[in-house]
Coordinates of C-alpha atoms and ligand atoms in Angstrom, one line a residue:
X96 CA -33.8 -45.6 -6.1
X97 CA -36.3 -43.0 -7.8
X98 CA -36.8 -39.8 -7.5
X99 CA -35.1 -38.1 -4.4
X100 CA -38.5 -36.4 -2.2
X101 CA -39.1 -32.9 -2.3
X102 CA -37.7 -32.5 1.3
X103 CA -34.9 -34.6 0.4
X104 CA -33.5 -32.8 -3.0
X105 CA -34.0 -29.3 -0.6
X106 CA -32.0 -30.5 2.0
X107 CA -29.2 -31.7 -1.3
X108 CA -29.9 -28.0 -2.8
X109 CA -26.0 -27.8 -2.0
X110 CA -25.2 -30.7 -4.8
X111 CA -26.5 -28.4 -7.7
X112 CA -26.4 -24.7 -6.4
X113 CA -25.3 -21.5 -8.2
X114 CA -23.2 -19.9 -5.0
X115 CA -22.6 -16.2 -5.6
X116 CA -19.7 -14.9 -3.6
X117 CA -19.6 -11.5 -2.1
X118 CA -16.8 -9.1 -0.9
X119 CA -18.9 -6.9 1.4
X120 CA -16.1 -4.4 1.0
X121 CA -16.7 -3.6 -3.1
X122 CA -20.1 -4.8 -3.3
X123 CA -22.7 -2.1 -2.7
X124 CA -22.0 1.0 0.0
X125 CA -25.1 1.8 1.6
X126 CA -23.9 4.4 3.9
X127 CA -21.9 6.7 1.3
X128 CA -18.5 6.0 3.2
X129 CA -16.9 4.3 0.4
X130 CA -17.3 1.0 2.0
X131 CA -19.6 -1.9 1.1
X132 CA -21.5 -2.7 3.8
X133 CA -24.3 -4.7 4.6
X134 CA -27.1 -2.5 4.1
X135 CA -25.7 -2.2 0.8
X136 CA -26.1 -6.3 0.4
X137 CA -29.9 -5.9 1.2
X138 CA -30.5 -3.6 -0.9
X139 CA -29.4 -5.6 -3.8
X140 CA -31.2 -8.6 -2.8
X141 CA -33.5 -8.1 -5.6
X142 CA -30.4 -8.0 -7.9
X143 CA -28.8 -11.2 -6.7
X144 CA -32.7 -12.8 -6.6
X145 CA -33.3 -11.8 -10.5
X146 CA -29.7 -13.5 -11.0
X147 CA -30.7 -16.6 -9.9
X148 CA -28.3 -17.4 -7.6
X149 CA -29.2 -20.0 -4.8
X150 CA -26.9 -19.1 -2.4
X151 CA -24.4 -16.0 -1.0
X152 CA -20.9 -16.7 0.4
X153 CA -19.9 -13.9 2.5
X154 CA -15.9 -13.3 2.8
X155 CA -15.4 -12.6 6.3
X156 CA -17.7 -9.5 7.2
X157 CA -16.1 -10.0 11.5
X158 CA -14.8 -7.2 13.3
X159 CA -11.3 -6.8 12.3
X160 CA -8.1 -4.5 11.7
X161 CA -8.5 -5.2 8.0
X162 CA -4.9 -5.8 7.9
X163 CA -5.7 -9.0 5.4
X164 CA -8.7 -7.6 4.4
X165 CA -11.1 -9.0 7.2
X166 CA -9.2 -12.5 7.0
X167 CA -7.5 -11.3 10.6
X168 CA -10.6 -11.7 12.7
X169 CA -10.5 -9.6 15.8
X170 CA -14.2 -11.1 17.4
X171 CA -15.7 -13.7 15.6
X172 CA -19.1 -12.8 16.6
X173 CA -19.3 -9.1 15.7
X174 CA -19.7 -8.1 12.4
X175 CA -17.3 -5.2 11.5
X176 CA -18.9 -1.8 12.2
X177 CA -17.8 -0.5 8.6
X178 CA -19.9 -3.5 7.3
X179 CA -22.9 -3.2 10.1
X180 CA -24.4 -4.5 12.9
X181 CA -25.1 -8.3 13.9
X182 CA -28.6 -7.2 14.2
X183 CA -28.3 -6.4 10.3
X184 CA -26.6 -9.0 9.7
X185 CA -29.5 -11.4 10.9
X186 CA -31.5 -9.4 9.0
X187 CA -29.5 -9.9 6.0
X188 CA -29.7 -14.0 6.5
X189 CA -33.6 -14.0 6.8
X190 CA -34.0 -11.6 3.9
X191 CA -31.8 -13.2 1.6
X192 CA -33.8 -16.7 2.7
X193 CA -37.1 -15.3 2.0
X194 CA -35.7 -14.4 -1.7
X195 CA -34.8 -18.2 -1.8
X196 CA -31.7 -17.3 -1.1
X197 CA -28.9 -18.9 1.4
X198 CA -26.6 -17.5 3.5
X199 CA -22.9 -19.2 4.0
X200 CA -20.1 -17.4 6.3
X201 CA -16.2 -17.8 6.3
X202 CA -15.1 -19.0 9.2
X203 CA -10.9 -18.5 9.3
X204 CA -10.0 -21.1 11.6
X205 CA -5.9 -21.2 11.0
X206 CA -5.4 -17.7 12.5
X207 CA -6.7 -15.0 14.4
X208 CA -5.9 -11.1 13.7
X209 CA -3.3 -9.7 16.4
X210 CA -6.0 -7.3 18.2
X211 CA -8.1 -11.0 19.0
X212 CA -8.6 -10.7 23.1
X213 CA -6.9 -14.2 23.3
X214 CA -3.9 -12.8 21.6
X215 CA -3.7 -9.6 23.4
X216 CA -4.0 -12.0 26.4
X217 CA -1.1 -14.0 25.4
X218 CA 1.1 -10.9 24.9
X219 CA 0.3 -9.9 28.3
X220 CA 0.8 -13.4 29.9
X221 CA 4.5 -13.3 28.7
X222 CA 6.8 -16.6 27.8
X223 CA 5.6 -20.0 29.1
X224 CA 1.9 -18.9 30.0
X225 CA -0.9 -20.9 29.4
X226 CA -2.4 -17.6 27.1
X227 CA 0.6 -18.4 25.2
X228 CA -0.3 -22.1 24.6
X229 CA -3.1 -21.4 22.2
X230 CA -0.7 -20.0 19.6
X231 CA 3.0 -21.1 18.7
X232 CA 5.2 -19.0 20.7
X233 CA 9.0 -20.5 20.9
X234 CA 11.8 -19.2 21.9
X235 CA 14.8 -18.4 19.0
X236 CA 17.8 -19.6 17.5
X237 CA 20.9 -18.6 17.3
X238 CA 23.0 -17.8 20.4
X239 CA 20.8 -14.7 21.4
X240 CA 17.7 -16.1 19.9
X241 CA 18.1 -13.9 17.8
X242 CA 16.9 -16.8 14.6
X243 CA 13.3 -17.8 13.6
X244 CA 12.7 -20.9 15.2
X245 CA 12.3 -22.6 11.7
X246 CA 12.7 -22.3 8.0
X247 CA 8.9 -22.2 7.4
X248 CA 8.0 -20.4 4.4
X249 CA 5.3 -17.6 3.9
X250 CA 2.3 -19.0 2.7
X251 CA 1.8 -15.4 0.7
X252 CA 3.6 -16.8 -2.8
X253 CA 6.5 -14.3 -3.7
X254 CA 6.9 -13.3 0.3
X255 CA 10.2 -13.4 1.4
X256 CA 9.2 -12.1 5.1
X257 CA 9.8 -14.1 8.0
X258 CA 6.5 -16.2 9.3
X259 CA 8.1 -15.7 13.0
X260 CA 7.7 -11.9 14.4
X261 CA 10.0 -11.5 17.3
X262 CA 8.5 -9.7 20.4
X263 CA 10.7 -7.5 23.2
X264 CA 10.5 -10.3 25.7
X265 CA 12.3 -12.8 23.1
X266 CA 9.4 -14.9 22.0
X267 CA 8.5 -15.1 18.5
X268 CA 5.5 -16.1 17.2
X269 CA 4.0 -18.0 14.1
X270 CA 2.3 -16.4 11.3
X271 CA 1.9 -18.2 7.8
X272 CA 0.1 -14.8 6.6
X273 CA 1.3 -11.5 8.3
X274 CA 2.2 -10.7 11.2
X275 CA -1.3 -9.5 12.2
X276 CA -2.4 -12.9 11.8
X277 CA -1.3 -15.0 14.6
X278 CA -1.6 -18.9 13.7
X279 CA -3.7 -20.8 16.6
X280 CA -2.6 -23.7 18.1
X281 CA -5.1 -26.6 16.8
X282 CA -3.1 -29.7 19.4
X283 CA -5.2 -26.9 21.9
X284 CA -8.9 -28.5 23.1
X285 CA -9.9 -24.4 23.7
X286 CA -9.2 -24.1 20.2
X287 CA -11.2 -26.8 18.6
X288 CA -14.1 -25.9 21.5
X289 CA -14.2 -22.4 20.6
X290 CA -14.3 -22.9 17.1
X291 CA -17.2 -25.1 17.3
X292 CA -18.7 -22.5 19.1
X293 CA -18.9 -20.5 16.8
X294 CA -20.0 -22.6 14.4
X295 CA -23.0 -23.1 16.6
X296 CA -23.0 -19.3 16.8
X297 CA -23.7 -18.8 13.1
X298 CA -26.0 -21.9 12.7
X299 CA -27.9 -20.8 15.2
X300 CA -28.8 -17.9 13.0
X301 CA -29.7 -19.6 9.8
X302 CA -26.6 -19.7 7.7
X303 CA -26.8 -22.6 5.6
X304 CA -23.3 -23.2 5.1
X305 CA -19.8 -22.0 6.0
X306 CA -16.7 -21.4 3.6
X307 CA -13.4 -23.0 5.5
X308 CA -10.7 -20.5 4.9
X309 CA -6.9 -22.3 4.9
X310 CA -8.2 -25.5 5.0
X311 CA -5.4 -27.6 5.3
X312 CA -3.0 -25.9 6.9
X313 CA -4.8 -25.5 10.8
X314 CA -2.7 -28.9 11.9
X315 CA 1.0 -28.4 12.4
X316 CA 4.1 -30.9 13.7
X317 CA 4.5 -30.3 17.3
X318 CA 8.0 -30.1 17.1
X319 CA 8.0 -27.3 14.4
X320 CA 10.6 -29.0 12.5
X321 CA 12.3 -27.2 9.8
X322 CA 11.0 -27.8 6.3
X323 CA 14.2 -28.6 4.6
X324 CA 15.0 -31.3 7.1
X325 CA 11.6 -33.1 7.5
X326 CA 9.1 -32.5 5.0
X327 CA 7.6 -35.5 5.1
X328 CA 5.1 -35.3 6.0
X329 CA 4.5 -32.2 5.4
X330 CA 4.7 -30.4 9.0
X331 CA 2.0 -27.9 8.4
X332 CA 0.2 -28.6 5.1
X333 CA -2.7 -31.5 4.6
X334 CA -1.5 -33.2 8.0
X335 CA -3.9 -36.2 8.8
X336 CA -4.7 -34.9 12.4
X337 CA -7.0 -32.3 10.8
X338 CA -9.3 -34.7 9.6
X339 CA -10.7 -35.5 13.3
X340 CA -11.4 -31.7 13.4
X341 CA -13.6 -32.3 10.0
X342 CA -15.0 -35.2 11.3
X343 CA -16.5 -33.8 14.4
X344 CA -17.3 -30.3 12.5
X345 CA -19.5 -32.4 10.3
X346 CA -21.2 -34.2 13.2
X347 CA -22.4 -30.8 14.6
X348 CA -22.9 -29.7 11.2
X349 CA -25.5 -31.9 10.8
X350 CA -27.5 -31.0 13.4
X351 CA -28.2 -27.7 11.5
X352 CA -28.7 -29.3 7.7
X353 CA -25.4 -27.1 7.5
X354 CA -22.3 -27.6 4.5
X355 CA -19.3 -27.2 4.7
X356 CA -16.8 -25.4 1.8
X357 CA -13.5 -26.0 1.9
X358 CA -10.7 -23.9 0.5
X359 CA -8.2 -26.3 0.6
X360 CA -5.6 -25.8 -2.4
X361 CA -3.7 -28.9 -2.9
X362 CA -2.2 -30.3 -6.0
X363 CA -3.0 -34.0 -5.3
X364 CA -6.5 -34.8 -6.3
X365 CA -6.7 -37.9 -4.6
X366 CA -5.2 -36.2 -1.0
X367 CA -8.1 -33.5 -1.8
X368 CA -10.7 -36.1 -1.9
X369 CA -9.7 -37.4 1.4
X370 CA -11.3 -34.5 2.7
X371 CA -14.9 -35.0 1.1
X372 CA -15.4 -38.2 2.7
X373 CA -18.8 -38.9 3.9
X374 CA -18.2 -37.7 7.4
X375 CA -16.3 -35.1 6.3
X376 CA -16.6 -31.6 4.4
X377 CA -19.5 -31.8 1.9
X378 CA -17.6 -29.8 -0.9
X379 CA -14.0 -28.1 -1.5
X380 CA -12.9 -25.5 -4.3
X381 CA -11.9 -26.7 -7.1
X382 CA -8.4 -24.9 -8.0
X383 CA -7.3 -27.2 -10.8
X384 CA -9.9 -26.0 -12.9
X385 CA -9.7 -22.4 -11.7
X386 CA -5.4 -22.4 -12.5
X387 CA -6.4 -25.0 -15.6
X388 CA -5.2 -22.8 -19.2
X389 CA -7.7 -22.4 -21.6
X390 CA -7.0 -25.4 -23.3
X391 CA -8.9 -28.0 -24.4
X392 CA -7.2 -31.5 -23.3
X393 CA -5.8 -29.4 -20.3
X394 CA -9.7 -28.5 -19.4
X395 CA -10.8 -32.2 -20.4
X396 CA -8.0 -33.9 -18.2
X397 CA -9.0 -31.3 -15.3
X398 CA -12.9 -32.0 -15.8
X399 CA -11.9 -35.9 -15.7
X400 CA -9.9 -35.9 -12.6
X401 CA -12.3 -33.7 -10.5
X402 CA -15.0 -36.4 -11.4
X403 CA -13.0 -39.8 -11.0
X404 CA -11.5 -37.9 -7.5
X405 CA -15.0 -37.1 -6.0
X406 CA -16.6 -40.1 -7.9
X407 CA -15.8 -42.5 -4.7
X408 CA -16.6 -40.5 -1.9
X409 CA -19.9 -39.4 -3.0
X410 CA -18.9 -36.1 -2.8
X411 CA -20.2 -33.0 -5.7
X412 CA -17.3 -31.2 -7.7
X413 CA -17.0 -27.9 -8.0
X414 CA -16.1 -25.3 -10.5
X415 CA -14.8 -22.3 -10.0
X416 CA -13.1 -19.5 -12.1
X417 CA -11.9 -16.8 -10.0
X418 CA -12.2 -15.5 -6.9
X419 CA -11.1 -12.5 -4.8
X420 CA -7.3 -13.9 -4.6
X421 CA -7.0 -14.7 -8.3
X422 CA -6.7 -12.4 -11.4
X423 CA -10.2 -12.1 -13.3
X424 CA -11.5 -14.1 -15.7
X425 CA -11.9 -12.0 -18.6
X426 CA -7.9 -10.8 -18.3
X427 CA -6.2 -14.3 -17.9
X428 CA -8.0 -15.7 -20.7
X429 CA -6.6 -12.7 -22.5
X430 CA -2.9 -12.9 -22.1
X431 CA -0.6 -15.4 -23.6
X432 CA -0.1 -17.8 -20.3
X433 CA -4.5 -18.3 -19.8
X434 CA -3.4 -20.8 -16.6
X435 CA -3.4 -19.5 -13.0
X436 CA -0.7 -19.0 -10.8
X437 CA 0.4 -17.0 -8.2
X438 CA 3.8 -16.8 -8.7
X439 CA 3.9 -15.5 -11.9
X440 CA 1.6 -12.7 -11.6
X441 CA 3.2 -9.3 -12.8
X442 CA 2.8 -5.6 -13.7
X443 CA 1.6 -5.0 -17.2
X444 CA 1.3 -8.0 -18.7
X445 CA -0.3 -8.0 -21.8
X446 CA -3.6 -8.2 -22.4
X447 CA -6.4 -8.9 -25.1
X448 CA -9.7 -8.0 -23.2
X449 CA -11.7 -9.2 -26.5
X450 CA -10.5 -12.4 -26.6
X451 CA -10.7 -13.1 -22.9
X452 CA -14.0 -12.0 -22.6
X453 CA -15.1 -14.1 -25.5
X454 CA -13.3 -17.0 -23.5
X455 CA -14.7 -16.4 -20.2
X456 CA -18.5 -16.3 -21.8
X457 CA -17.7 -19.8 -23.5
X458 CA -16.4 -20.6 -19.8
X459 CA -19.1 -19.4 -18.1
X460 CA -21.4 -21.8 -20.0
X461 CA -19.2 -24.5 -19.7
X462 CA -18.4 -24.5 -15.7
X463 CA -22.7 -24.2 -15.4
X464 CA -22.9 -27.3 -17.8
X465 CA -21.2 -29.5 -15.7
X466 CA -21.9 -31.7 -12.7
X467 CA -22.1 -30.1 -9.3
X468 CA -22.3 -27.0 -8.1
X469 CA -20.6 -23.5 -9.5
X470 CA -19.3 -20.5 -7.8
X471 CA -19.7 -17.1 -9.3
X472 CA -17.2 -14.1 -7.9
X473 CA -18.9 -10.6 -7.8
X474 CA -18.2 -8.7 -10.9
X475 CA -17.2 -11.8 -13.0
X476 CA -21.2 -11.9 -13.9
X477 CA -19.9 -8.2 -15.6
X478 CA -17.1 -10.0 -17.0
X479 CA -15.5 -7.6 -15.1
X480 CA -11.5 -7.1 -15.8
X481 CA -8.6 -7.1 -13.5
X482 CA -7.9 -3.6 -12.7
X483 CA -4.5 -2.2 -11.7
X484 CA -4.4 -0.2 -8.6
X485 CA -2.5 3.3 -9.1
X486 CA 0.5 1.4 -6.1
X487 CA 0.0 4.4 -4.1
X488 CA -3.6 3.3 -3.3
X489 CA -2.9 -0.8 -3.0
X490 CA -3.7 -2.3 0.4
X491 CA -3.3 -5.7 -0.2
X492 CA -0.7 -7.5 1.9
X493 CA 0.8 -9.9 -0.8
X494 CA 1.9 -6.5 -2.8
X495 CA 3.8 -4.6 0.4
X496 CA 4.7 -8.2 1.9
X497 CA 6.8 -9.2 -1.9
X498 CA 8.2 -5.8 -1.9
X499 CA 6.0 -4.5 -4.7
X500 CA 7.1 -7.5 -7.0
X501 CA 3.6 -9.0 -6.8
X502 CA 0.9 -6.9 -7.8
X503 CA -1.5 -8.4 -5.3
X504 CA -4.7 -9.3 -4.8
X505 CA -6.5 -5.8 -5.3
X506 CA -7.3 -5.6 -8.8
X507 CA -9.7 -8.2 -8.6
X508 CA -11.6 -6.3 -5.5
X509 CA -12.3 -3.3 -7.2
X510 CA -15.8 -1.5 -5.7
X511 CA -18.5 -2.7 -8.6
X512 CA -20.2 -0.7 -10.7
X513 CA -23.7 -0.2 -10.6
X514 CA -25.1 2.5 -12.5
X515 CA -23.9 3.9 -15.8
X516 CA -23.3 8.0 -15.5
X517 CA -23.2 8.1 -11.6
X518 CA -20.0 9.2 -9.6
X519 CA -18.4 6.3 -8.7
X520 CA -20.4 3.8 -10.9
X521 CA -23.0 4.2 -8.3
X522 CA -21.1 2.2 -5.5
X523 CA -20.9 5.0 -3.3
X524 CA -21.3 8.8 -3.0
X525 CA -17.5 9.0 -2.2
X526 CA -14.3 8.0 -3.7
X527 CA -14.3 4.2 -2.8
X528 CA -12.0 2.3 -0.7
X529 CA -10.2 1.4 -4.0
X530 CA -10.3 3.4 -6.7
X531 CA -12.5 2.2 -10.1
X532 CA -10.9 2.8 -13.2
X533 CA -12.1 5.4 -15.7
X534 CA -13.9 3.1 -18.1
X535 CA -15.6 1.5 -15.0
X536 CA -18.9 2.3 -15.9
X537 CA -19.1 0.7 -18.9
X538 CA -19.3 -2.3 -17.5
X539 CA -22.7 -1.1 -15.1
X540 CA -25.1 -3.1 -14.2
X541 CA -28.1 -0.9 -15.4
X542 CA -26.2 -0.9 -18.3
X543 CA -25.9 -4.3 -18.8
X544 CA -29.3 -5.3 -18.0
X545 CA -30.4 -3.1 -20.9
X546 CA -28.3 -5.1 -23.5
X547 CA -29.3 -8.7 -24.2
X548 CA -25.8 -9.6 -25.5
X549 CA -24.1 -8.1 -22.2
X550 CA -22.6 -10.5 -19.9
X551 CA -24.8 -10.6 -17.0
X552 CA -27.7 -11.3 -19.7
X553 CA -25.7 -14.4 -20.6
X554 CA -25.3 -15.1 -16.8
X555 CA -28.6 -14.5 -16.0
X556 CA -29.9 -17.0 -18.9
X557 CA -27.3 -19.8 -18.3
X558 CA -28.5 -19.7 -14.8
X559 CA -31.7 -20.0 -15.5
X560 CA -31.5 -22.7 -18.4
X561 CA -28.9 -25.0 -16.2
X562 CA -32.0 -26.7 -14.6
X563 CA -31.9 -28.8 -18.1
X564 CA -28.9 -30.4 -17.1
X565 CA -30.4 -31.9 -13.8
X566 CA -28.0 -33.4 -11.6
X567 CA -27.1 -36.9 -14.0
X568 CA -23.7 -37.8 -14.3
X569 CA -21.7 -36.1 -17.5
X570 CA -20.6 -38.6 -20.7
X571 CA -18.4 -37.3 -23.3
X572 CA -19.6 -37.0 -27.1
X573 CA -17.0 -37.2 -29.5
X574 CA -16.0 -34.2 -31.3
X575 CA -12.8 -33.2 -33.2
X576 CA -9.3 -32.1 -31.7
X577 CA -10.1 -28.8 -29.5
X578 CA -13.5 -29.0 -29.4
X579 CA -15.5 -30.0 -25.8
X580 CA -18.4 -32.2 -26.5
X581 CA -20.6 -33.4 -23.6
X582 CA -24.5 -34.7 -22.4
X583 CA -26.0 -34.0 -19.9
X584 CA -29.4 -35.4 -18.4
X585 CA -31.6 -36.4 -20.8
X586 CA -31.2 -34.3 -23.8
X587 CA -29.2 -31.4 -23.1
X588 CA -26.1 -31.1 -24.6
X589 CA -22.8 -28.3 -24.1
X590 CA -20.0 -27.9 -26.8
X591 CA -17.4 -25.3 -26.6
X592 CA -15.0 -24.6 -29.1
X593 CA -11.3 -23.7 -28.7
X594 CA -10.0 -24.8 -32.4
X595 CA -9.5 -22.1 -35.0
X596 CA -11.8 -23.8 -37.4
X597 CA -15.5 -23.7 -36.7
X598 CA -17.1 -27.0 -35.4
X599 CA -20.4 -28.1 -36.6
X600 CA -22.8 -28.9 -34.0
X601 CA -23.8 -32.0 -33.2
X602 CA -28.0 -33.1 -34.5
X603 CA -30.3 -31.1 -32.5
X604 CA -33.9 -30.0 -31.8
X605 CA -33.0 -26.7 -30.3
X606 CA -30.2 -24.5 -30.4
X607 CA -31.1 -23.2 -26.3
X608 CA -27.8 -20.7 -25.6
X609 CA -24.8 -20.0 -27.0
X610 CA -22.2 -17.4 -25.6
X611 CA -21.6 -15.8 -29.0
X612 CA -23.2 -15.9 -32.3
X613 CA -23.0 -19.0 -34.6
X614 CA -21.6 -18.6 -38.2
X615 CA -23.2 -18.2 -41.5
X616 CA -23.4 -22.1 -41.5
X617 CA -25.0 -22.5 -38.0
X618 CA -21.5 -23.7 -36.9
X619 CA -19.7 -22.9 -33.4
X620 CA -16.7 -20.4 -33.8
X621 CA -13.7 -20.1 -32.0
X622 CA -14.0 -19.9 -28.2
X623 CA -17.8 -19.9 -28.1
X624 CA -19.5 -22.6 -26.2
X625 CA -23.3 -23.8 -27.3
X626 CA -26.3 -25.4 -25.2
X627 CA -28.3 -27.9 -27.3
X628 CA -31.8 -29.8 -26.8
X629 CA -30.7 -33.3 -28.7
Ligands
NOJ110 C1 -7.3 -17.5 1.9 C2 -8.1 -16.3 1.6 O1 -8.9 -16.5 0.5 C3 -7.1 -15.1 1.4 O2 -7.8 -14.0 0.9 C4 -6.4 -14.9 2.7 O3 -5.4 -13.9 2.5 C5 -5.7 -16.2 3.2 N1 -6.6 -17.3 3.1 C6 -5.4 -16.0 4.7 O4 -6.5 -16.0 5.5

């Protein structure tokens, strides 16, 4: 085999990259409205250069309501104007790639946002049209039709609302998200065309990859039968016609050099893999490690069945902690349940910050030990906490859609902060979009790039030293109960500790990084992960 060629391991920069996702909303406000935009972005290039990243993925920075916080995409080709222009945008793109940096978008194919010219169109139209076809109007139950036409649950965890919205001329409609987020019809040819038009659209200016939002849930059962009576198969989750869709994605795909993410959230590791074959996505997010608890056979088994699941189809894990849906890293690691899950999230849970930023630093350096590539969310380079949002000031959908009994998605998009002793952090001139809390600037970047033993300094060295681990498979050393042993390449080893006693570390030339100090005995404490030159 040897080694792959220069041009060849560029085009596989994908396999191995660092992917650094932004929220253009809470990153950097460049126009003083309180909004991240994109002209904040470019200015911060330098920032996300000196981090190391390889690539940015953009949430969905489209014209739109915000009603799901740019996930209910109004023009798919226009960026919003609180975020910028498409001329900035392309701007954006070539900067970023001159800094060695790529670009990847996220395209939301399952739905479009309610004020989406199709949809207006179908309202128009009335029952029966042919506008109406591209979505899933039906008429109701009940002897008025005065019933959803199915039992279909909300795909927001802890919804009880309705996914059908009735309109005045009796149709109702399907929405798996709110009801400003119309689901299209994906049986429709217009739908797949016009998707992979806009693929072509973005490709065309030099993104390098696109982020699939909802994966697996675009195909549904014609019939729209009710859950309870046929779930099997499933008649809107992981259905087997969506794989054609993949399948000719990837063929146009290729044309650019272009990869695919998919956010496809499903238990079964082996239905997930179906996804990454070959001629299919190159990659998917990898939520059993990102709900795994911190836990050491728990984290083993879930490193162990990502590897043997992509193992077959050739396809690269990867690892992923949090993201803008999920509560930070730094606070679940700190409470008593460490695993992820959305239906148990709740108001004032209890929380140890020391611990679970002592976690999430031994995390850190284990997720950019291992094989593939790793996704960093804004802020968790900070080790940014969770914040809660005063409920007066919460936008997000899953809180007001659960009746307040979720706390939603908000305190993990809190505006960043930037620079220590400025109004605001230094995100903006003016009270942001969401409000930071007190202690926010503590946690500033200036701040942090001042202190050696800061978070983003660990980030910024791990990201740095992971070339040592190349791209070779991962073989487990053996180490006692609740301790993480594994080599890499040739040479570099990672252990992290979970155990209350400390571990001794295995023979080494060179201790290269460790996420907290070793004890008097050059051993590895409790929940502190090492990087070793054996
Ligand atoms: C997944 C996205 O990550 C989430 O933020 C959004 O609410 C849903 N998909 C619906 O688009």
């Amino acid at each position: 085999m040897g080694q792959p060629t220069p041009a060849r391991k560029d085009r596989d920069w994908w396999r191995t990259a660092v992917i650094y996702q932004v929220y253009v909303r809470s990153f950097a406000d460049g126009d003083g409205d309180g909004t991240g935009d994109l002209a904040g972005v470019r200015a911060r290039l330098p920032y996300l250069a000196g981090l190391g990243v390889d690539a940015l993925w953009f949430s969905p920075w489209y014209r739109s309501p915000m009603t799901d916080g740019g996930y209910d995409v109004a023009d798919y080709r226009a960026i919003d104007p609180a975020f910028g222009t498409l001329a900035e945008a392309e701007k954006l793109i070539a900067e970023a790639r001159e800094s060695g940096i790529r670009t990847i978008v996220d395209i939301v194919p399952n739905h479009v946002s309610d004020r989406h010219p199709w949809f207006r169109a179908a309202l128009a139209a009335g029952p029966g049209s042919p506008e109406r076809a591209l979505f899933h109007f039906r008429p109701g139950r009940g002897t008025h039709g005065e019933l959803p036409p199915n039992d279909w649950p909300s795909q927001f965890t802890g919804s009880t609302e309705p996914v059908w919205t009735r309109l005045p001329d009796g149709d109702w409609y399907l929405h798996l998200f709110t009801p400003g987020q119309p689901d299209l019809n994906w049986a429709h040819p217009a739908v797949r065309r016009e998707h992979e038009d806009i693929l072509r659209f973005w490709f065309e200016r030099g993104v390098a990859g696109v982020r699939i939002d909802s994966a697996a849930l675009l195909a549904k059962d014609p019939d729209l039968p009710d859950l309870a009576s046929r779930p099997h198969p499933h008649p809107f989750v992981d259905r087997d016609e969506l794989h054609d869709v993949y399948r000719s994605w990837r063929r146009l795909a290729d044309a650019y050099d272009g990869v695919f993410v998919g956010e496809v959230w499903l238990p079964d590791a082996e239905r997930l893999a179906r996804y990454l074959r070959p001629d299919e996505l190159h990659t998917a997010f990898n939520f059993s490690f990102l709900s795994c608890p911190w836990d050491a056979p728990r984290l083993r088994t879930a490193i162990d069945t990502t590897l043997a699941e992509h193992a077959p189809v050739g396809a690269p894990p990867t690892w992923v902690l949090c993201n803008h849906d999920v509560t930070r890293t730094v606070t679940r690691y700190g409470r008593a349940d460490t695993a992820f899950d959305f239906g148990t999230k709740a108001f004032g849970t209890p929380t140890d910050l020391i611990l679970g930023t002592r976690r999430a630093r031994a995390a850190a350096l284990l997720s950019l030990a291992l094989p593939g590539s790793v996704y960093v969310y804004q802020g968790e380079e900070l080790g940014l906490p969770e914040a809660e949002i005063p409920v007066a000031r919460i936008q997000d959908p899953m809180y007001h859609r659960s009746d307040g009994a979720d706390p939603g998605r908000d305190g993990c998009r809190v505006p960043l902060p930037w620079v220590d002793g400025m109004p605001y952090a230094g995100f903006s001139t003016q009270d942001p979009w969401l409000p930071q809390p007190v202690d926010w600037t503590s946690y500033a970047v200036d701040r942090q790039q001042r202190d050696p033993d800061s978070m983003l300094s660990l980030y910024r060295e791990a990201i740095a030293l992971r070339p040592v681990f190349g791209d070779a498979s991962l073989t487990w050393l053996p180490a006692p109960d609740g301790v993480l042993a594994f080599a890499r390449a040739e040479g570099a080893v990672c252990v992290v500790n979970l155990a209350p006693t400390p571990a001794v570390l295995p023979a080494h030339s060179r201790l290269l990084l460790s996420s907290g100090p070793l004890d008097e005995a050059g051993r590895l404490p409790q929940d502190t992960a090492a990087w070793l030159r054996v």
